[in-house]
Short mmCIF file of C-alpha atoms in Angstrom, two decimals:
data_model
loop_
_atom_site.label_atom_id
_atom_site.label_comp_id
_atom_site.label_asym_id
_atom_site.label_seq_id
_atom_site.Cartn_x
_atom_site.Cartn_y
_atom_site.Cartn_z
CA UNK A 11 -9.95 -10.95 23.88
CA UNK A 12 -7.90 -14.13 23.95
CA UNK A 13 -10.89 -16.33 23.10
CA UNK A 14 -12.31 -14.19 20.39
CA UNK A 15 -11.59 -14.89 16.78
CA UNK A 16 -11.58 -12.50 13.94
CA UNK A 17 -11.97 -13.85 10.43
CA UNK A 18 -10.71 -11.90 7.48
CA UNK A 19 -11.30 -12.65 3.86
CA UNK A 20 -9.12 -10.79 1.45
CA UNK A 21 -8.26 -12.14 -1.96
CA UNK A 22 -4.93 -11.56 -3.60
CA UNK A 23 -5.91 -10.83 -7.19
CA UNK A 24 -7.38 -7.61 -5.84
CA UNK A 25 -4.50 -6.04 -3.93
CA UNK A 26 -1.53 -8.24 -3.34
CA UNK A 27 -1.49 -9.71 -6.81
CA UNK A 28 -1.36 -6.37 -8.56
CA UNK A 29 2.32 -7.44 -8.64
CA UNK A 30 2.14 -5.19 -6.70
CA UNK A 31 -0.30 -2.42 -7.75
CA UNK A 32 -0.13 -2.96 -11.45
CA UNK A 33 3.57 -3.81 -11.18
CA UNK A 34 5.19 -6.62 -13.01
CA UNK A 35 4.99 -10.14 -11.70
CA UNK A 36 7.43 -11.03 -8.93
CA UNK A 37 8.80 -14.58 -9.22
CA UNK A 38 5.44 -15.95 -10.28
CA UNK A 39 3.73 -15.04 -7.04
CA UNK A 40 0.94 -12.95 -8.48
CA UNK A 41 -2.70 -13.97 -8.72
CA UNK A 42 -2.64 -15.87 -5.46
CA UNK A 43 -5.57 -16.01 -3.13
CA UNK A 44 -5.04 -15.42 0.52
CA UNK A 45 -7.27 -15.88 3.45
CA UNK A 46 -6.23 -15.79 7.03
CA UNK A 47 -7.68 -16.16 10.44
CA UNK A 48 -6.53 -14.19 13.43
CA UNK A 49 -7.00 -15.75 16.81
CA UNK A 50 -6.83 -13.33 19.72
CA UNK A 51 -4.99 -10.11 19.10
CA UNK A 52 -1.70 -11.14 17.59
CA UNK A 53 -1.57 -14.88 17.00
CA UNK A 54 -2.07 -15.98 13.43
CA UNK A 55 -4.07 -19.17 13.54
CA UNK A 56 -3.90 -19.93 9.86
CA UNK A 57 -2.56 -18.50 6.66
CA UNK A 58 -3.80 -20.06 3.48
CA UNK A 59 -2.01 -19.29 0.25
CA UNK A 60 -3.55 -20.73 -2.86
CA UNK A 61 -0.55 -21.58 -5.02
CA UNK A 62 -2.73 -22.90 -7.79
CA UNK A 63 -4.43 -19.65 -8.72
CA UNK A 64 -1.65 -17.90 -10.63
CA UNK A 65 -3.51 -18.62 -13.84
CA UNK A 66 -2.87 -15.24 -15.41
CA UNK A 67 0.65 -14.70 -14.13
CA UNK A 68 2.32 -14.79 -17.52
CA UNK A 69 -0.33 -12.56 -19.02
CA UNK A 70 0.09 -10.07 -16.17
CA UNK A 71 3.84 -10.00 -16.74
CA UNK A 72 3.32 -9.23 -20.42
CA UNK A 73 0.83 -6.43 -19.83
CA UNK A 74 2.60 -4.94 -16.81
CA UNK A 75 -0.53 -4.98 -14.70
CA UNK A 76 -3.58 -6.83 -13.49
CA UNK A 77 -6.55 -7.53 -15.76
CA UNK A 78 -9.62 -6.62 -13.64
CA UNK A 79 -12.01 -9.10 -15.22
CA UNK A 80 -9.56 -11.97 -14.78
CA UNK A 81 -8.98 -11.01 -11.14
CA UNK A 82 -12.73 -10.94 -10.59
CA UNK A 83 -13.15 -14.39 -12.09
CA UNK A 84 -10.37 -15.83 -9.94
CA UNK A 85 -12.07 -14.39 -6.89
CA UNK A 86 -15.35 -16.03 -7.77
CA UNK A 87 -13.77 -19.39 -8.50
CA UNK A 88 -11.63 -19.61 -5.38
CA UNK A 89 -12.93 -17.49 -2.53
CA UNK A 90 -15.22 -20.07 -0.92
CA UNK A 91 -12.64 -22.86 -1.04
CA UNK A 92 -9.82 -20.69 0.31
CA UNK A 93 -11.86 -19.35 3.23
CA UNK A 94 -13.04 -22.85 4.08
CA UNK A 95 -9.45 -24.09 4.06
CA UNK A 96 -8.46 -21.29 6.43
CA UNK A 97 -11.19 -22.28 8.85
CA UNK A 98 -10.27 -25.95 8.68
CA UNK A 99 -6.56 -25.33 9.26
CA UNK A 100 -7.40 -23.10 12.21
CA UNK A 101 -9.69 -25.60 13.81
CA UNK A 102 -12.30 -22.88 14.09
CA UNK A 103 -15.92 -23.19 13.05
CA UNK A 104 -17.79 -20.20 11.61
CA UNK A 105 -19.99 -20.22 14.72
CA UNK A 106 -16.91 -19.48 16.84
CA UNK A 107 -15.94 -16.31 14.97
CA UNK A 108 -16.27 -13.02 16.82
CA UNK A 109 -16.60 -10.94 13.66
CA UNK A 110 -15.66 -10.76 10.00
CA UNK A 111 -13.48 -7.92 8.68
CA UNK A 112 -13.19 -7.25 4.95
CA UNK A 113 -11.68 -4.54 2.76
CA UNK A 114 -14.37 -2.34 1.21
CA UNK A 115 -12.30 0.63 -0.02
CA UNK A 116 -10.37 1.74 -1.97
CA UNK A 117 -9.37 -0.70 -4.68
CA UNK A 118 -10.30 -2.61 -7.80
CA UNK A 119 -14.09 -2.45 -8.04
CA UNK A 120 -14.70 -5.87 -9.56
CA UNK A 121 -12.66 -7.67 -6.91
CA UNK A 122 -14.01 -5.59 -4.05
CA UNK A 123 -17.49 -6.54 -5.14
CA UNK A 124 -16.81 -10.27 -5.06
CA UNK A 125 -15.20 -10.12 -1.61
CA UNK A 126 -17.98 -7.97 -0.18
CA UNK A 127 -20.74 -10.17 -1.57
CA UNK A 128 -19.13 -13.29 -0.11
CA UNK A 129 -18.80 -11.54 3.25
CA UNK A 130 -22.47 -10.52 3.23
CA UNK A 131 -23.50 -14.12 2.72
CA UNK A 132 -21.13 -15.40 5.40
CA UNK A 133 -22.09 -12.97 8.16
CA UNK A 134 -25.80 -13.34 7.48
CA UNK A 135 -25.64 -17.12 7.34
CA UNK A 136 -23.85 -17.30 10.70
CA UNK A 137 -25.25 -14.09 12.23
CA UNK A 138 -21.84 -12.50 12.81
CA UNK A 139 -20.89 -8.81 13.09
CA UNK A 140 -19.26 -7.25 10.03
CA UNK A 141 -16.35 -4.82 10.20
CA UNK A 142 -15.73 -2.96 6.91
CA UNK A 143 -12.09 -1.94 6.58
CA UNK A 144 -10.41 0.93 4.76
CA UNK A 145 -7.22 -0.27 3.09
CA UNK A 146 -5.16 2.82 3.96
CA UNK A 147 -6.32 2.89 7.57
CA UNK A 148 -5.12 -0.68 7.87
CA UNK A 149 -1.68 0.33 6.58
CA UNK A 150 -1.51 3.10 9.17
CA UNK A 151 -2.24 0.83 12.12
CA UNK A 152 -0.21 -2.26 11.14
CA UNK A 153 2.77 -1.12 13.20
CA UNK A 154 0.70 -1.35 16.41
CA UNK A 155 0.44 -5.09 15.85
CA UNK A 156 4.23 -5.40 15.88
CA UNK A 157 5.23 -3.09 18.73
CA UNK A 158 3.64 -0.73 21.25
CA UNK A 159 3.04 2.56 19.46
CA UNK A 160 0.73 4.93 21.28
CA UNK A 161 -1.50 7.54 19.69
CA UNK A 162 -0.91 10.11 18.38
CA UNK A 163 1.76 9.48 15.76
CA UNK A 164 2.55 10.80 12.30
CA UNK A 165 2.14 8.35 9.43
CA UNK A 166 3.39 8.49 5.85
CA UNK A 167 1.66 5.98 3.58
CA UNK A 168 3.26 5.53 0.17
CA UNK A 169 2.25 2.88 -2.34
CA UNK A 170 1.46 2.24 -5.97
CA UNK A 171 -1.98 3.73 -5.57
CA UNK A 172 -1.73 6.29 -2.79
CA UNK A 173 0.47 8.78 -0.99
CA UNK A 174 -0.60 10.65 2.11
CA UNK A 175 0.49 12.17 5.40
CA UNK A 176 -1.72 12.06 8.46
CA UNK A 177 -1.71 12.18 12.24
CA UNK A 178 -3.18 8.98 13.67
CA UNK A 179 -5.01 10.09 16.80
CA UNK A 180 -7.06 6.96 17.39
CA UNK A 181 -8.26 3.75 15.81
CA UNK A 182 -10.82 5.70 13.79
CA UNK A 183 -9.51 9.23 14.24
CA UNK A 184 -7.09 10.60 11.63
CA UNK A 185 -6.09 14.13 10.72
CA UNK A 186 -5.14 14.28 7.04
CA UNK A 187 -2.27 16.69 6.38
CA UNK A 188 -1.54 15.98 2.72
CA UNK A 189 -2.26 13.58 -0.13
CA UNK A 190 -1.30 12.87 -3.72
CA UNK A 191 -2.80 15.36 -6.16
CA UNK A 192 -2.26 13.14 -9.19
CA UNK A 193 -0.40 9.84 -9.25
CA UNK A 194 1.26 7.92 -6.44
CA UNK A 195 5.04 7.43 -6.09
CA UNK A 196 4.86 3.70 -6.72
CA UNK A 197 2.88 4.27 -9.87
CA UNK A 198 5.46 6.82 -11.03
CA UNK A 199 8.36 4.43 -10.50
CA UNK A 200 6.50 1.64 -12.26
CA UNK A 201 5.77 3.83 -15.27
CA UNK A 202 9.37 5.02 -15.45
CA UNK A 203 10.54 1.40 -15.36
CA UNK A 204 8.10 0.54 -18.12
CA UNK A 205 9.25 3.47 -20.25
CA UNK A 206 12.86 2.37 -19.75
CA UNK A 207 11.86 -1.18 -20.81
CA UNK A 208 13.49 -2.60 -17.70
CA UNK A 209 11.65 -5.88 -18.19
CA UNK A 210 14.25 -6.51 -20.92
CA UNK A 211 17.12 -6.00 -18.50
CA UNK A 212 18.60 -9.35 -17.45
CA UNK A 213 18.60 -8.35 -13.80
CA UNK A 214 15.05 -7.02 -13.80
CA UNK A 215 12.89 -9.36 -15.85
CA UNK A 216 11.15 -10.85 -12.80
CA UNK A 217 11.01 -7.67 -10.68
CA UNK A 218 8.30 -5.10 -10.21
CA UNK A 219 8.99 -1.68 -11.71
CA UNK A 220 9.82 -0.12 -8.36
CA UNK A 221 12.14 -2.98 -7.44
CA UNK A 222 13.91 -2.73 -10.79
CA UNK A 223 14.48 1.00 -10.33
CA UNK A 224 15.89 0.45 -6.84
CA UNK A 225 18.19 -2.34 -8.02
CA UNK A 226 19.67 -0.46 -10.97
CA UNK A 227 19.94 2.78 -9.00
CA UNK A 228 22.52 1.17 -6.72
CA UNK A 229 25.02 1.19 -9.58
CA UNK A 230 23.91 4.51 -11.03
CA UNK A 231 25.11 8.08 -10.61
CA UNK A 232 22.14 10.28 -9.71
CA UNK A 233 24.12 13.45 -10.40
CA UNK A 234 24.26 12.66 -14.13
CA UNK A 235 20.65 13.84 -14.43
CA UNK A 236 18.98 16.67 -12.56
CA UNK A 237 15.23 16.40 -12.12
CA UNK A 238 13.36 19.21 -10.42
CA UNK A 239 11.71 18.26 -7.13
CA UNK A 240 7.94 18.84 -7.44
CA UNK A 241 5.95 21.55 -5.65
CA UNK A 242 8.94 23.53 -4.41
CA UNK A 243 6.87 26.71 -4.17
CA UNK A 244 3.68 25.11 -2.85
CA UNK A 245 3.34 25.60 0.88
CA UNK A 246 1.38 22.57 1.98
CA UNK A 247 2.02 18.87 2.56
CA UNK A 248 0.47 17.40 -0.59
CA UNK A 249 2.36 15.40 -3.21
CA UNK A 250 2.57 15.50 -6.99
CA UNK A 251 4.51 13.06 -9.16
CA UNK A 252 3.02 13.43 -12.64
CA UNK A 253 5.22 16.40 -13.50
CA UNK A 254 8.32 14.54 -12.37
CA UNK A 255 7.41 11.58 -14.54
CA UNK A 256 7.05 13.92 -17.49
CA UNK A 257 10.55 15.31 -16.84
CA UNK A 258 11.96 11.80 -16.79
CA UNK A 259 10.10 10.80 -19.94
CA UNK A 260 11.45 13.81 -21.81
CA UNK A 261 14.98 12.94 -20.68
CA UNK A 262 14.56 9.35 -21.85
CA UNK A 263 13.36 10.54 -25.25
CA UNK A 264 16.35 12.87 -25.52
CA UNK A 265 18.81 10.11 -24.68
CA UNK A 266 17.17 7.74 -27.15
CA UNK A 267 17.68 10.36 -29.87
CA UNK A 268 21.31 10.88 -28.82
CA UNK A 269 22.05 7.15 -28.82
CA UNK A 270 20.12 6.62 -32.04
CA UNK A 271 17.85 3.92 -30.62
CA UNK A 272 14.09 3.41 -30.75
CA UNK A 273 11.70 3.35 -27.80
CA UNK A 274 11.87 -0.05 -26.12
CA UNK A 275 15.65 -0.31 -26.35
CA UNK A 276 17.68 -0.32 -23.14
CA UNK A 277 19.70 2.88 -22.80
CA UNK A 278 23.36 2.83 -21.82
CA UNK A 279 22.63 5.33 -19.05
CA UNK A 280 19.66 3.42 -17.63
CA UNK A 281 21.29 3.03 -14.20
CA UNK A 282 21.91 6.76 -13.92
CA UNK A 283 18.34 7.63 -14.89
CA UNK A 284 17.03 5.11 -12.36
CA UNK A 285 19.23 6.61 -9.63
CA UNK A 286 18.15 10.19 -10.43
CA UNK A 287 14.47 9.24 -10.60
CA UNK A 288 14.58 7.38 -7.29
CA UNK A 289 16.48 10.22 -5.62
CA UNK A 290 13.95 12.85 -6.72
CA UNK A 291 11.00 10.76 -5.55
CA UNK A 292 12.72 10.26 -2.19
CA UNK A 293 13.56 13.97 -1.93
CA UNK A 294 9.95 14.97 -2.60
CA UNK A 295 8.64 12.57 0.04
CA UNK A 296 11.26 13.72 2.53
CA UNK A 297 10.61 17.44 2.01
CA UNK A 298 6.84 17.15 2.37
CA UNK A 299 7.25 14.95 5.43
CA UNK A 300 9.62 17.50 6.93
CA UNK A 301 6.96 20.18 6.46
CA UNK A 302 4.39 17.98 8.16
CA UNK A 303 6.69 17.38 11.12
CA UNK A 304 7.29 21.11 11.55
CA UNK A 305 3.54 21.76 11.39
CA UNK A 306 2.81 19.06 13.96
CA UNK A 307 5.43 20.41 16.34
CA UNK A 308 4.20 23.98 15.97
CA UNK A 309 0.63 22.94 16.74
CA UNK A 310 1.26 20.35 19.46
CA UNK A 311 -0.13 17.46 17.41
CA UNK A 312 2.56 15.01 18.51
CA UNK A 313 3.75 14.15 22.02
CA UNK A 314 6.81 16.14 23.14
CA UNK A 315 8.48 12.94 24.31
CA UNK A 316 9.51 10.37 21.69
CA UNK A 317 7.28 11.46 18.78
CA UNK A 318 6.98 8.82 16.09
CA UNK A 319 6.80 8.70 12.30
CA UNK A 320 5.41 5.47 10.87
CA UNK A 321 6.34 4.71 7.26
CA UNK A 322 4.22 2.08 5.53
CA UNK A 323 2.84 1.02 2.15
CA UNK A 324 4.55 -0.86 -0.66
CA UNK A 325 6.98 1.96 -1.51
CA UNK A 326 8.14 1.96 2.11
CA UNK A 327 10.11 -1.18 1.26
CA UNK A 328 12.50 0.96 -0.81
CA UNK A 329 15.66 1.26 1.28
CA UNK A 330 16.80 4.51 -0.36
CA UNK A 331 13.51 6.18 0.57
CA UNK A 332 13.78 4.83 4.10
CA UNK A 333 17.27 6.31 4.38
CA UNK A 334 16.04 9.72 3.20
CA UNK A 335 13.29 9.72 5.83
CA UNK A 336 15.72 8.52 8.47
CA UNK A 337 17.76 11.66 7.85
CA UNK A 338 14.64 13.79 8.31
CA UNK A 339 13.55 12.10 11.52
CA UNK A 340 17.03 12.22 13.05
CA UNK A 341 17.21 15.92 12.23
CA UNK A 342 13.81 16.65 13.80
CA UNK A 343 13.99 14.31 16.78
CA UNK A 344 11.38 11.78 15.68
CA UNK A 345 11.59 8.02 15.90
CA UNK A 346 11.09 6.34 12.50
CA UNK A 347 9.30 2.99 12.51
CA UNK A 348 8.89 0.87 9.39
CA UNK A 349 7.04 -2.46 9.46
CA UNK A 350 8.92 -5.37 7.90
CA UNK A 351 8.70 -5.44 4.11
CA UNK A 352 6.14 -8.27 4.15
CA UNK A 353 3.79 -6.01 6.11
CA UNK A 354 4.52 -2.87 4.10
CA UNK A 355 3.07 -4.22 0.89
CA UNK A 356 -0.63 -5.02 0.85
CA UNK A 357 -1.37 -8.05 2.98
CA UNK A 358 -4.14 -9.80 4.82
CA UNK A 359 -2.63 -9.46 8.27
CA UNK A 360 -3.12 -5.70 8.31
CA UNK A 361 -6.82 -6.05 7.47
CA UNK A 362 -7.31 -8.59 10.23
CA UNK A 363 -5.43 -6.42 12.71
CA UNK A 364 -7.51 -3.38 11.86
CA UNK A 365 -10.58 -5.49 12.58
CA UNK A 366 -9.11 -6.53 15.92
CA UNK A 367 -8.44 -2.90 16.86
CA UNK A 368 -11.99 -1.88 15.98
CA UNK A 369 -13.49 -4.91 17.72
CA UNK A 370 -11.58 -4.06 20.89
CA UNK A 371 -12.99 -0.54 20.99
CA UNK A 372 -16.41 -1.35 19.59
CA UNK A 373 -16.01 0.99 16.62
CA UNK A 374 -17.32 0.46 13.11
CA UNK A 375 -18.95 -2.86 13.93
CA UNK A 376 -22.10 -3.47 11.90
CA UNK A 377 -24.96 -5.90 12.25
CA UNK A 378 -24.93 -8.67 9.63
CA UNK A 379 -28.05 -7.33 7.90
CA UNK A 380 -26.62 -3.83 7.29
CA UNK A 381 -25.96 -3.10 3.63
CA UNK A 382 -22.45 -1.82 2.86
CA UNK A 383 -21.23 -0.55 -0.49
CA UNK A 384 -17.65 -0.83 -1.72
CA UNK A 385 -15.91 2.41 -2.73
CA UNK A 386 -13.13 1.84 -5.30
CA UNK A 387 -11.87 5.42 -5.33
CA UNK A 388 -12.39 6.35 -1.70
CA UNK A 389 -9.17 7.87 -0.35
CA UNK A 390 -10.37 10.07 2.46
CA UNK A 391 -10.79 7.67 5.32
CA UNK A 392 -9.71 10.46 7.58
CA UNK A 393 -12.26 12.21 9.73
CA UNK A 394 -10.68 15.61 9.22
CA UNK A 395 -8.63 17.28 6.52
CA UNK A 396 -6.57 20.36 7.27
CA UNK A 397 -5.10 22.66 4.65
CA UNK A 398 -1.57 23.70 5.49
CA UNK A 399 -0.12 26.97 4.29
CA UNK A 400 2.98 28.09 6.12
#
């Protein structure tokens, strides 16, 4: 497929500029538009980053999250120009494209709608195939762009919006083992950081909530606070973080009363709370992943030789969580693979690569006149879901 081109349009105010996923702005990089073109299977022909479209960066920092209507407007104002710039830098005309791949689920509805509508117009104008992409499926397959990873493999996807365990058995064949029952780990860490008012901390003012927690935890003592790991008596591979966040919130309120300070004031023990919170999130992820590995081994779902666990999603950038999962994989004989941080967080490359994988195998490729709807809350990309009780 060396002569084929795959064009992807994915706009940052939707995913990447959620700073990330409703997190606080990172060094002014939020609200950027991205469009990229993939030539062949692995060579990036062009990456266009619109550095002018961070119009709501300061507002996003103040509110701690994206404003959907503003993101939608930025999409509308910039999408055509950014895609055209990508084509021009690549030296590729629309007529030379093999297909167009675009995220259709899950995500922010207003932004998904703008991207999908632009894609419809593009593919119909140039009579090109359309490949709708599921955001989480793209995360799962990104690692195959970077190194040879054969199916099947176990994948743990953890981000600000999702958390799930699945066996990737093919480009469009996934066995879902467990998922988040309430909120995602990244969302939990962000909310804890917000409740701790870490934006007021001199070291954390420009960091996302999850990054701030990880930074402060390095100098904290996790043993100073004991948070109960969720779902200890639930025998499946699902996740739950809302109860943990409630434990942490109650502890913060107690410490505020002890120190005689109001909500919004930095606590003296903030590093210790950050360390304990991060540790409990990591422990929960590690324990559920361990269960999934045992289930896969008992049922022959992974190859006996060099079985692999792929860790991806924005939260996968957390080094403490990576270390916890490294311990699990070394104990169970699996090989842990984590994409580089720039590919763990939401990015355009993974959408393009997913399109390449599907184009190769002729799966999920639609005619330009087929109507496709976006699905903001669609989580279950997986073809099968198995309930685990053991």
